[in-house]
Every structure is written in structure tokens, then in C-alpha cells.
Coordinates of C-alpha atoms in Angstrom, one line a residue:
Chain A
M193 CA 41.3 77.7 73.5
N194 CA 41.0 81.5 72.8
L195 CA 42.2 83.0 69.5
E196 CA 41.1 86.0 69.6
V197 CA 42.8 89.3 68.8
S198 CA 42.2 92.8 68.7
I199 CA 43.3 95.4 65.9
G200 CA 41.9 99.0 66.8
K201 CA 37.9 98.4 66.5
L202 CA 38.4 95.3 65.2
K203 CA 37.9 91.9 66.9
L204 CA 39.2 89.0 64.9
F205 CA 38.5 85.6 66.0
N206 CA 42.2 84.0 65.1
P207 CA 45.4 86.0 64.1
V208 CA 45.2 84.4 60.7
M209 CA 44.5 87.0 57.7
V210 CA 45.7 86.8 54.2
A211 CA 47.9 89.4 52.0
S212 CA 46.8 91.7 49.9
G213 CA 46.9 90.6 46.4
T214 CA 47.7 87.3 47.2
F215 CA 44.2 85.7 48.1
G216 CA 41.0 85.9 46.5
K217 CA 37.5 84.0 46.4
E218 CA 38.9 81.5 44.3
Y219 CA 40.7 79.7 47.3
G220 CA 37.2 79.3 48.7
K221 CA 37.1 76.2 46.6
F222 CA 40.4 74.8 48.4
F223 CA 38.6 75.9 52.3
D224 CA 35.9 77.9 53.9
I225 CA 36.8 81.2 54.3
N226 CA 35.1 81.9 57.3
L227 CA 37.5 80.3 59.1
L228 CA 40.1 82.8 58.9
G229 CA 40.6 85.9 60.7
A230 CA 40.5 88.9 58.4
Y231 CA 40.2 88.8 54.2
V232 CA 42.3 91.6 53.2
A233 CA 41.3 92.4 49.4
K234 CA 43.4 93.4 46.9
T235 CA 44.7 97.2 47.0
V236 CA 42.3 99.6 44.7
T237 CA 43.2 103.1 43.5
L238 CA 40.9 105.9 43.0
K239 CA 41.1 105.1 39.4
A240 CA 41.8 102.0 37.3
R241 CA 45.4 100.9 36.7
I242 CA 46.2 98.4 33.7
G243 CA 49.1 97.3 35.3
N244 CA 52.8 96.6 34.4
P245 CA 54.0 94.7 31.1
P246 CA 54.5 91.0 31.2
P247 CA 56.7 89.0 32.7
R248 CA 55.3 90.3 36.0
V249 CA 55.8 87.4 38.1
T250 CA 59.6 85.5 38.2
E251 CA 60.7 82.7 40.8
T252 CA 64.0 83.4 42.7
F253 CA 65.8 80.7 45.3
A254 CA 62.9 80.4 48.7
G255 CA 60.8 83.1 46.7
M256 CA 59.6 85.0 43.9
L257 CA 59.6 88.7 42.1
N258 CA 56.5 90.5 41.3
S259 CA 56.1 93.3 39.4
I260 CA 51.8 93.4 39.1
G261 CA 52.1 97.0 39.2
L262 CA 48.5 97.2 41.0
E263 CA 46.6 96.3 38.1
N264 CA 43.1 97.2 39.3
K265 CA 39.4 98.6 38.2
G266 CA 39.5 101.3 40.7
V267 CA 37.6 102.0 44.3
D268 CA 34.1 102.4 42.5
D269 CA 33.8 99.1 40.8
F270 CA 35.5 97.5 44.2
I271 CA 32.4 98.8 46.3
E272 CA 30.0 98.0 43.9
N273 CA 31.1 94.7 42.3
K274 CA 34.0 93.3 44.3
L275 CA 32.3 93.5 47.8
Q276 CA 29.0 91.9 46.4
E277 CA 31.4 88.6 45.3
L278 CA 32.4 88.9 48.8
S279 CA 29.2 89.2 50.6
G280 CA 29.4 85.7 51.6
L281 CA 32.1 86.5 53.6
K282 CA 31.1 86.9 57.3
I283 CA 34.6 87.4 58.7
P284 CA 35.7 90.8 58.7
I285 CA 37.1 92.2 55.4
V286 CA 40.2 94.6 54.7
A287 CA 40.3 97.0 51.7
S288 CA 43.8 98.3 50.8
V289 CA 44.2 101.6 49.0
A290 CA 46.9 103.4 47.5
G291 CA 47.1 106.7 46.2
D292 CA 49.9 109.6 45.0
N293 CA 49.1 111.4 47.7
E294 CA 47.3 112.1 51.0
N295 CA 44.7 113.7 49.1
E296 CA 43.9 110.7 47.3
Y297 CA 44.1 108.4 50.2
A298 CA 41.7 110.3 52.4
A299 CA 39.7 110.5 49.1
L300 CA 39.6 106.1 49.0
C301 CA 39.0 106.4 53.1
K302 CA 36.2 108.3 52.8
K303 CA 34.5 106.8 49.8
L304 CA 34.8 103.2 51.9
D305 CA 34.3 104.8 54.8
G306 CA 30.2 104.6 53.9
C307 CA 31.1 100.1 52.8
R308 CA 29.4 98.6 55.5
K309 CA 31.1 95.1 54.8
V310 CA 34.6 97.1 55.1
R311 CA 35.9 96.9 58.6
A312 CA 39.1 98.0 58.5
I313 CA 41.7 100.0 55.7
E314 CA 44.9 99.4 55.1
L315 CA 46.8 101.9 53.8
N316 CA 49.2 100.4 51.1
L317 CA 52.1 102.9 51.8
S318 CA 54.6 100.4 50.4
C319 CA 54.4 99.0 46.5
P320 CA 57.8 98.8 44.7
N321 CA 55.9 98.7 42.0
V322 CA 54.6 102.0 41.0
R323 CA 55.5 105.6 40.9
H324 CA 53.1 107.7 42.5
G325 CA 53.8 111.3 41.0
E326 CA 56.5 113.2 40.9
R327 CA 57.6 111.4 44.3
I328 CA 60.8 109.7 44.3
G329 CA 61.3 106.3 45.8
L330 CA 58.1 105.0 48.1
I331 CA 55.7 106.8 50.6
A332 CA 56.7 104.7 53.3
Q333 CA 60.0 105.8 52.7
D334 CA 59.5 109.4 54.0
E335 CA 58.2 109.9 57.3
K336 CA 56.8 113.1 56.5
A337 CA 54.5 111.9 54.1
V338 CA 53.8 108.8 56.0
Y339 CA 52.6 111.2 59.1
G340 CA 50.5 113.2 56.9
I341 CA 48.7 110.5 54.6
V342 CA 47.5 108.9 57.8
K343 CA 46.9 111.7 59.4
K344 CA 44.1 112.7 56.6
A345 CA 43.0 109.1 56.2
R346 CA 42.3 109.5 60.0
G347 CA 40.4 112.6 59.5
S348 CA 38.2 110.3 57.1
T349 CA 37.2 107.3 58.2
D350 CA 36.3 106.0 62.0
K351 CA 37.2 102.8 60.5
T352 CA 40.5 100.5 62.0
L353 CA 43.5 101.9 60.0
I354 CA 46.5 100.2 59.5
A355 CA 49.2 101.5 57.6
K356 CA 51.4 98.8 55.5
L357 CA 55.2 99.5 55.8
S358 CA 58.1 99.1 53.6
P359 CA 61.7 97.0 54.7
N360 CA 63.4 99.4 52.7
V361 CA 64.1 102.3 54.6
T362 CA 67.2 102.9 57.0
D363 CA 64.9 102.8 60.1
I364 CA 61.5 101.4 60.0
T365 CA 61.1 102.0 63.8
V366 CA 60.8 105.6 62.5
I367 CA 58.4 105.3 60.4
A368 CA 55.9 102.9 62.3
L369 CA 56.2 106.0 65.0
A370 CA 55.0 108.2 62.3
A371 CA 52.1 106.2 61.1
E372 CA 51.5 105.8 65.0
R373 CA 51.8 109.6 66.1
A374 CA 49.1 110.4 63.1
G375 CA 46.2 108.0 64.7
C376 CA 46.5 104.7 62.7
D377 CA 45.2 101.7 64.4
A378 CA 47.9 99.1 63.8
V379 CA 51.2 98.8 61.4
S380 CA 51.4 95.9 59.0
L381 CA 54.8 94.8 57.9
I382 CA 56.8 94.4 55.5
N383 CA 55.7 94.5 52.3
T384 CA 58.1 93.2 49.4
F385 CA 61.6 94.3 49.1
P386 CA 62.8 96.2 45.6
A387 CA 64.5 93.6 43.6
L388 CA 65.8 92.4 40.4
A389 CA 66.9 88.9 38.0
V390 CA 68.1 88.7 35.0
D391 CA 68.2 86.0 32.3
T392 CA 71.5 85.2 31.3
Q393 CA 70.5 84.0 27.9
T394 CA 68.6 87.4 26.7
F395 CA 70.2 89.7 28.6
R396 CA 67.3 91.2 29.6
P397 CA 65.7 92.0 33.1
M398 CA 63.1 88.3 33.9
L399 CA 60.4 91.2 34.7
G400 CA 58.8 93.9 32.1
N401 CA 58.9 96.5 34.8
V402 CA 62.3 95.6 35.2
I403 CA 62.4 95.8 38.9
G404 CA 59.8 93.8 41.1
G405 CA 59.1 93.2 44.7
L406 CA 60.5 90.4 46.5
S407 CA 58.5 87.7 49.0
G408 CA 58.4 84.4 50.2
P409 CA 60.7 82.5 52.9
A410 CA 63.6 84.2 51.4
I411 CA 62.6 87.1 53.6
K412 CA 61.3 86.0 56.4
P413 CA 64.4 86.4 58.9
I414 CA 64.2 90.1 57.9
A415 CA 60.9 90.6 58.0
L416 CA 61.0 89.2 61.8
K417 CA 63.5 91.4 62.8
M418 CA 61.8 94.2 61.9
V419 CA 58.7 93.3 63.6
R420 CA 60.4 92.7 66.5
D421 CA 62.3 96.1 66.3
V422 CA 59.1 97.9 65.5
C423 CA 57.1 96.2 68.3
N424 CA 59.3 97.3 71.0
K425 CA 58.5 100.9 70.2
V426 CA 55.1 101.7 69.1
R427 CA 52.2 100.9 71.4
I428 CA 49.9 100.0 68.8
P429 CA 49.1 96.2 67.0
V430 CA 51.8 95.6 64.7
V431 CA 50.8 92.7 61.8
G432 CA 53.7 90.6 60.8
I433 CA 53.7 89.4 57.0
G434 CA 56.6 88.4 55.3
G435 CA 57.5 84.6 53.8
I436 CA 55.0 82.8 56.6
T437 CA 55.4 79.4 55.0
D438 CA 53.4 77.4 58.1
Y439 CA 52.5 77.4 61.6
K440 CA 56.1 77.8 63.2
D441 CA 56.9 81.0 61.0
A442 CA 53.1 82.5 62.3
L443 CA 54.2 81.8 66.0
E444 CA 57.8 83.4 65.2
F445 CA 56.0 86.6 64.6
M446 CA 53.8 86.5 67.3
I447 CA 56.4 85.7 70.0
C448 CA 58.4 88.6 68.4
G449 CA 55.1 90.4 69.0
A450 CA 53.0 90.9 66.2
T451 CA 49.0 90.5 67.1
A452 CA 48.5 89.0 64.3
F453 CA 49.7 87.8 60.6
Q454 CA 49.2 87.3 57.2
V455 CA 49.9 84.6 54.4
G456 CA 51.1 85.8 51.5
T457 CA 52.8 84.2 48.8
A458 CA 52.8 80.5 50.5
N459 CA 48.7 81.2 49.1
F460 CA 50.1 80.5 45.6
I461 CA 52.3 77.2 46.4
N462 CA 49.6 75.9 48.7
P463 CA 46.0 77.2 48.6
E464 CA 45.2 76.1 52.0
A465 CA 48.3 77.4 53.8
P466 CA 46.4 79.7 56.1
I467 CA 44.0 77.2 57.2
E468 CA 46.7 74.1 57.5
I469 CA 48.9 77.0 59.9
L470 CA 45.6 78.4 61.7
K471 CA 44.6 74.5 62.6
E472 CA 48.3 73.8 63.6
I473 CA 48.5 77.0 66.0
K474 CA 45.5 75.5 67.5
S475 CA 47.5 71.7 67.8
Y476 CA 50.5 73.3 69.3
L477 CA 48.4 75.8 72.0
K478 CA 46.8 72.5 73.3
R479 CA 50.0 71.1 73.1
K480 CA 51.7 72.9 75.0
N481 CA 49.0 73.8 77.0
I482 CA 48.5 77.3 77.0
E483 CA 44.8 78.9 77.5
S484 CA 45.2 82.3 74.9
I485 CA 46.8 82.9 72.1
K486 CA 47.5 86.5 73.9
K487 CA 49.7 85.2 75.8
I488 CA 52.3 84.4 72.7
I489 CA 52.5 87.9 71.9
G490 CA 55.4 89.7 72.1
S491 CA 56.7 86.3 74.6
L492 CA 60.7 86.3 73.1
E493 CA 62.9 85.6 75.8
I494 CA 66.2 86.9 75.8
Chain B
M35 CA 39.6 72.2 41.0
R36 CA 40.7 71.2 43.5
N37 CA 44.3 70.6 45.0
I38 CA 45.4 66.8 45.2
K39 CA 48.0 64.4 45.5
A40 CA 48.0 62.1 43.0
R41 CA 50.1 59.0 42.1
V42 CA 52.5 59.2 39.0
I43 CA 51.2 55.8 36.8
Y44 CA 54.0 56.3 34.6
N45 CA 56.5 59.1 33.4
N46 CA 58.5 57.9 30.2
R47 CA 61.6 59.9 28.3
V48 CA 59.2 60.3 24.4
S49 CA 62.1 61.6 22.8
A50 CA 65.4 63.5 23.9
G51 CA 64.4 66.2 26.4
F52 CA 60.8 65.2 26.5
Y53 CA 59.0 63.2 28.9
G54 CA 55.2 62.3 29.1
M55 CA 53.7 61.7 32.9
S56 CA 50.8 59.8 33.5
I57 CA 48.7 60.5 37.3
R58 CA 46.0 58.5 38.8
S59 CA 43.1 60.9 39.3
A60 CA 39.6 60.1 39.5
Y61 CA 38.8 63.2 39.7
L62 CA 40.9 65.1 37.4
A63 CA 39.8 62.4 34.4
E64 CA 36.6 63.3 34.8
N65 CA 36.6 67.0 35.2
T66 CA 39.6 67.9 32.5
R67 CA 38.6 69.5 29.1
P68 CA 40.9 69.4 26.5
G69 CA 43.0 73.1 26.5
Q70 CA 43.0 73.4 30.5
F71 CA 46.0 73.2 32.6
F72 CA 47.5 71.7 35.9
E73 CA 49.5 74.1 38.6
V74 CA 52.3 70.5 39.5
K75 CA 54.0 71.1 42.2
C76 CA 58.2 69.7 41.9
P77 CA 59.5 67.3 43.9
D78 CA 61.2 68.1 47.2
G79 CA 64.7 69.1 47.1
S80 CA 64.4 70.5 43.3
G81 CA 65.3 74.1 45.0
T82 CA 62.2 75.6 42.7
F83 CA 59.5 78.0 44.6
L84 CA 56.6 78.3 42.4
R85 CA 54.6 75.5 41.1
R86 CA 54.9 74.9 37.4
P87 CA 51.8 74.9 34.8
L88 CA 51.6 72.0 32.9
G89 CA 48.7 71.2 29.7
A90 CA 46.5 68.6 29.9
H91 CA 48.1 66.1 27.1
R92 CA 45.9 63.1 27.6
I93 CA 42.8 62.7 29.4
H94 CA 42.5 59.2 30.2
K95 CA 39.8 56.8 32.0
D96 CA 41.6 56.7 35.3
G97 CA 43.3 60.2 34.9
V98 CA 45.7 62.8 32.9
E99 CA 48.6 62.7 31.5
M100 CA 51.3 65.9 30.6
L101 CA 53.5 66.2 27.6
Y102 CA 56.7 68.6 29.1
E103 CA 60.0 69.8 28.0
V104 CA 63.0 69.9 30.2
V105 CA 63.6 73.6 30.1
G106 CA 65.3 74.2 33.8
K107 CA 65.7 72.5 37.1
G108 CA 61.5 72.6 37.6
T109 CA 61.1 70.3 34.9
A110 CA 64.4 68.1 35.6
A111 CA 63.2 67.5 38.7
L112 CA 59.5 65.9 37.6
S113 CA 61.1 64.4 35.0
G114 CA 63.4 62.4 37.8
M115 CA 59.9 61.3 39.7
K116 CA 58.8 57.1 38.9
A117 CA 55.8 55.6 39.3
G118 CA 53.9 55.3 42.3
Q119 CA 55.6 58.3 43.5
E120 CA 53.3 61.0 44.6
L121 CA 52.9 64.5 42.8
D122 CA 51.1 67.4 44.3
I123 CA 48.9 69.0 41.7
I124 CA 46.0 71.7 41.3
G125 CA 43.3 71.5 38.4
P126 CA 41.9 71.6 36.4
L127 CA 42.6 75.2 35.3
G128 CA 41.5 77.5 32.7
N129 CA 38.7 77.8 30.1
G130 CA 39.7 75.0 27.5
F131 CA 39.6 75.4 23.9
K132 CA 35.8 76.1 22.8
I133 CA 34.4 73.4 20.7
D134 CA 31.1 74.0 18.6
R135 CA 29.3 71.0 17.6
T136 CA 29.1 72.1 14.1
K137 CA 27.4 69.8 11.2
D138 CA 28.8 71.2 8.3
K139 CA 29.9 68.7 6.3
N140 CA 32.8 71.2 4.6
S141 CA 33.6 71.6 8.3
E142 CA 37.8 71.3 9.2
A143 CA 39.9 71.4 12.0
I144 CA 43.2 72.5 11.4
L145 CA 45.7 72.3 14.6
V146 CA 49.0 73.7 14.3
A147 CA 51.9 72.9 16.9
G148 CA 55.3 74.5 17.7
G149 CA 57.4 72.0 19.4
I150 CA 56.1 71.4 22.9
G151 CA 53.0 73.1 22.0
V152 CA 51.3 70.0 20.7
A153 CA 50.8 68.8 23.8
P154 CA 47.3 70.1 24.5
L155 CA 46.1 69.6 20.9
V156 CA 46.7 65.8 21.3
A157 CA 43.9 65.7 23.9
L158 CA 42.2 68.6 21.6
A159 CA 42.7 66.2 18.1
E160 CA 41.1 63.1 20.3
A161 CA 38.2 65.0 21.5
L162 CA 37.2 66.3 17.7
A163 CA 38.0 62.5 16.6
A164 CA 35.4 61.4 18.9
R165 CA 32.7 63.6 18.0
K166 CA 33.6 63.0 14.2
E167 CA 34.9 66.2 12.9
R168 CA 35.1 65.4 9.2
K169 CA 38.7 66.2 8.9
I170 CA 41.4 66.9 11.2
Q171 CA 44.3 68.5 9.5
V172 CA 47.6 68.6 12.0
F173 CA 50.3 71.1 11.0
I174 CA 53.7 70.2 13.4
G175 CA 56.8 72.2 13.7
A176 CA 59.8 72.4 15.6
K177 CA 63.5 73.1 15.3
T178 CA 64.7 69.6 14.4
K179 CA 63.3 66.1 13.7
S180 CA 63.6 65.1 17.7
H181 CA 61.4 67.9 18.6
I182 CA 58.7 66.8 16.3
L183 CA 56.3 64.5 18.5
C184 CA 53.0 63.0 18.6
E185 CA 52.6 62.3 14.8
K186 CA 51.9 58.7 15.4
E187 CA 49.0 59.9 17.7
F188 CA 47.3 62.4 15.6
K189 CA 47.3 59.6 13.0
K190 CA 45.9 57.7 15.4
F191 CA 42.9 59.6 15.5
G192 CA 42.3 59.6 11.9
C193 CA 44.2 63.0 11.7
E194 CA 46.3 64.0 8.7
A195 CA 49.8 64.7 9.8
R196 CA 51.9 67.4 8.2
V197 CA 55.7 68.0 9.3
S198 CA 58.2 71.1 8.9
T199 CA 61.6 71.3 10.9
E200 CA 63.8 74.6 11.0
D201 CA 66.6 73.1 10.1
G202 CA 65.0 70.4 7.5
S203 CA 65.7 67.2 8.9
K204 CA 61.9 66.1 9.0
G205 CA 59.4 67.2 6.5
T206 CA 59.7 70.6 5.0
K207 CA 62.4 73.1 5.7
G208 CA 61.4 76.1 7.4
F209 CA 58.3 77.4 9.3
I210 CA 55.3 75.1 9.8
T211 CA 53.1 78.5 9.3
E212 CA 54.8 78.7 5.9
K213 CA 53.4 75.7 5.4
M214 CA 50.1 75.9 6.6
D215 CA 49.5 79.0 4.2
V216 CA 50.5 76.9 1.0
Y217 CA 47.5 74.4 2.4
L218 CA 45.0 76.5 2.8
S219 CA 45.7 78.7 -0.4
A220 CA 45.3 75.6 -2.4
K221 CA 42.3 75.3 -1.4
R222 CA 39.0 76.1 -3.9
Y223 CA 36.3 76.0 -2.2
P224 CA 35.5 78.2 0.8
L225 CA 36.6 76.1 3.9
N226 CA 34.6 76.4 7.2
A227 CA 37.5 75.8 8.7
K228 CA 38.7 76.5 12.6
I229 CA 42.1 76.7 13.4
Y230 CA 43.3 75.7 17.0
A231 CA 46.8 76.5 17.6
C232 CA 49.7 76.5 20.6
G233 CA 53.3 77.4 20.4
P234 CA 55.9 80.0 20.4
D235 CA 54.7 83.9 20.8
G236 CA 56.0 84.5 17.4
M237 CA 54.6 81.1 15.3
L238 CA 51.2 82.4 17.1
K239 CA 50.8 85.6 16.0
A240 CA 51.3 84.3 12.7
V241 CA 48.8 81.4 12.5
A242 CA 46.4 84.3 13.4
G243 CA 47.4 86.9 11.2
I244 CA 47.1 83.7 8.5
A245 CA 43.2 83.4 10.5
E246 CA 42.6 86.7 9.2
K247 CA 43.6 86.5 6.0
Y248 CA 41.2 83.8 5.0
G249 CA 38.6 84.8 7.9
M250 CA 38.5 82.0 10.1
Q251 CA 38.4 81.4 13.7
C252 CA 41.4 81.1 15.5
Q253 CA 41.9 80.1 19.3
I254 CA 45.5 80.0 20.6
S255 CA 46.4 78.0 23.9
M256 CA 49.1 81.2 25.3
E257 CA 51.6 81.2 28.0
E258 CA 53.0 83.3 30.8
R259 CA 54.8 83.1 33.9
M260 CA 52.6 82.4 36.6
A261 CA 52.1 82.6 40.1
C262 CA 48.9 81.3 41.7
G263 CA 47.6 79.8 38.2
V264 CA 43.3 80.7 39.7
G265 CA 43.2 84.4 39.1
V266 CA 44.3 86.1 42.2
C267 CA 47.8 87.3 42.0
L268 CA 47.6 88.7 38.3
G269 CA 50.8 88.0 37.3
C270 CA 50.1 86.5 34.2
P271 CA 48.9 89.3 31.8
V272 CA 48.3 88.9 27.6
K273 CA 47.0 92.3 26.3
T274 CA 43.6 92.3 24.7
K275 CA 42.2 94.9 22.4
G276 CA 39.6 96.6 23.8
A277 CA 39.5 98.7 27.3
L278 CA 39.8 96.0 29.6
G279 CA 43.9 95.8 28.9
Y280 CA 45.0 92.6 30.4
K281 CA 43.4 89.6 30.4
M282 CA 44.6 86.7 32.4
V283 CA 46.2 83.5 31.2
C284 CA 45.4 81.3 33.9
K285 CA 42.0 82.6 34.1
D286 CA 40.6 84.4 31.0
G287 CA 42.5 81.7 29.2
P288 CA 45.3 80.3 28.5
V289 CA 42.7 79.6 25.6
F290 CA 41.9 83.1 23.6
D291 CA 40.0 84.2 19.9
T292 CA 43.3 85.6 18.3
R293 CA 41.0 88.9 17.3
E294 CA 41.1 89.3 20.9
I295 CA 44.8 89.4 21.3
A296 CA 46.6 93.4 20.9
W297 CA 49.7 91.6 19.3

């Protein structure tokens, strides 16, 4: 059975990835992370960010809101310390970066370009919990900004580049096409939806940052539709993200055209979710007598 | 830490709205320290999504016990679980209380509980009693009489227990921190006391102030809404002094030295 897929120059032994900010080396206590397709690290920025005030998470129906606010110690700490902590990993490490403008993204890519451990870079253009300088709204809502950032990032690294897109747009395919034109190797979608929850006892928002990003099974059908739309338009690989909890969810994304997928929020509830999904995809393919996972990709019949 | 499925031994109502659930797990019994906690999955059909963090209340020979207050649909669903059912649980998590091995004859442990904050302090009292802490003084405060829990358990471990309620239905009327302050101010000798507290943020802040006033070391067990419980999602920050900014309740805590906290 062949589970291999490719994203740009990146060859993955299987399509199971974990979403940025939802996974860490701590999960190595629950299963062997080296069995996964790739490891996507928490987003880093040029300088350390303290993150948003608490509360940062709250439960919603079939999902959750988070407003972490990209808390991180900065890209230099990532290169010097975090990557060392991941030295036992044999699977590709995908770094995730966020900046305020194209120069920052380019600088981040340049710094990571020198790291052998980093095999690909995901450009987080879509975090709903931070402000980018004077910009109103998310980078991933601005076709020109996405084009400019990807173009400049492309000029700064030869590593596989993946643009992570926001669902909070009129037409996500327009943004995906801009990323493709600018030289991205792949797009990953979707990030969380900007959302709100209110405490009726205190009349206050449930989150310290007022708004947060909605993730989990609640957003899966919307994510799936967007992944299909984008797959129908771009030629580059699409990485499906959004509420994947079990192997059927994951297969749905691949059937709609995703080359690989990321498990995110599910990790918090079931730390073994990614490995269970991998095992169950294997037995599914066996049951269905399908030789290669590639046969699944884009197999949706209408 | 492990993710295990453990059988419920009992799940008893201990007072109106408060339950004690004991589960069978040799692994958790052996590896859990006072002050650590678990991430518990609410039973299917509860309409909840995230796990619920619950502190270790007792560490038994064959498992662990959690004492919890029914505050929402997750804890309500947990309270409906019966003996023999399986509980999906991750743990032990967090750092736990630091218990140092002092032989000072003037040493005294002061435990301060607010409401359901008694939960982890009972396990701590048992551990302190087992290593023959000279004196364990417990202050239990709550809104009203029926919320005063575990007084008997503490006494069983040889602790002195003092009680206050906000409505005066049991013990002294007022906040437990006031009672604790009065107790400490009446001491004539320099007390080598260590304070351990768990309760609402307002109470913890008051306890930290009292600890500072008397120059005593103070550990508090804090609470914050959580997602992963293992230090990955950065969802449960507590503001600390110094350059580091936020620390995570789940991984760096839940027990903190009060001198670290930026209130």
C-alpha cells in the first residue's frame, strides 16, 4: 500500500499532518510522532510576542474559540532552542511564520532557509487574533498583499512554501490563485473563523481578546466546500484543514482534492487522533482494495 | 502522563451540587502527586466539546479520586456517571505542590481553601500528615454551610480545621482570609509556616498579600479555562512577573509560588 504524497519538494510518507499551534513534542508521550507525514510547528514571528490576555479559550457547540494571539519567543529562539528539542524527529518539520508585512515574511523565510531541519515553511496569513501594523483585517483577505508576501517569500527561500488561508473572504479561490501566481508550492486551508461567545452571567465576552477563532467539527463542512472550490481552481497541492476528527473527515478532504490534511483541534480532546486516523485510513484502503492513496485525491463523483 | 480509560469505582454526591468520583487505575495511583490534575472527557451525549480539568482530591492505593462541583453541562454529565462505567482521562498533569523535607520543630503547614478549592488540599494534607508535619492548620471558607466540604477528612489526618462562611451559616461570618490573618497575627513566635491555598482568584490574591505581610512562603493552585492541558495550545495563561510574561497553568502550574504572580 502506498500512502506517499508530495507537496512541492516535500515527500510525505503519508498525508497526515498536524496543524500549527495544536501540537507539540509533548504528544510524543502518547504515540510515535515519527509515524506521521509531517510536523507543523507553532507560528513564530520576528520578535517575541506575549500573546493575548486570558481567558484565551472557550468551548462552543462542536468546537472552540481561541485567542492565543501568536504567543511565541521569536524566530531566533525557534531556531536555537525549539528545533533542538525536535532533533529526534525524522519526519519533515514545517515551520510556520507570521509577520506584519512582506519584508517581515521575507526576513523570516531567509532566517529559516538556513535551517536544515526545516523542510518547508507555512506562511500564516490568516491568524484572526492579531493586528498587523496599520492593516485593517487579515492579510489573507487582501489579494494583493498575499501576492506580494508570497512573491517576496519565494525570493527568500527555496524551501517548499505553503500559504495558509482564511475562510473569512468573499471568494477564497481568488486568494489561492494569487498565492499560486506568486510562486507558492501549496496552499493550506482553512484557518479559524473570527467568532464571539458571551457570558450571560457577567455580560462580558468569554475571551479576554473579545473575539477569537472558531475551530473544530463545527467548521468542517464549510472547510470542505472551500477546499473543493480551491482544488477546482489551482494546480498546486491543497492541504485540507478544518475540524478533522476521524479518518472519514480526513478522507472527505482528500476525496474533494486535498493532497494532505492537518489534524488540529481534535488533538486537544484525543491526543492520539492523528495516529488513529492514519491507522484507520490504512485499513480503509485495504478494505476498499485501493493500492495508492493518490487514487483517493480528487475522486469526488458528481 | 497517559491517556487511559479507567473504571468508575464510585461517584457519590457529597453535598448539594458536589460530587466525589473515584476511579480505578494503578498507573494514576502510583504516579499522581498532590496538586496535579487530570483532563477528563465528559460522557458522550453531554453536548460538551473540550475535556474538563479536575484536580486530584485523593490518591488511593488502587486509583484516584476527584471532587468536583456541578457548574455546567460537563460536570452535570460527569455527576451522572455510575460505578463500572469507563472514564476517559489524561493524567497526571501539571507540577503539583512542592513539599520540602523540613525537620524544623516550628514548621507548620497552613492550608487555605475556598469553596471547591478544598479538593487538592485534602490530598496535600494526607501527604503532609504521612511525613509527620508537626502541625497542619486548615482554613476552609465558602459561601454557605452546605459548601463547606471535607472538614472531617482534614481532621482524620490530624489537621486543625477552622471554618468561615460568607453568610455566617457555619463558623465565623466573613472571608476565610480574614480568619487566617487573625490567626497569624496572634502568633507570638516567628512561625516557620508554609502556606498552601486553592480557591477563587480573589481569595488567592488576598492569601498572597497575607503571605507577603508575614514573610511566608506560599504556594497556590490556580485555575484557568483549558484546551489541551499539556502545554501545547498556550490557552491557559497566568501573568507572571519578570520578562517571561505569561506562564501556562497546565504545564508550569497549576501550583505557583505567589511571588511569581503578577496580580
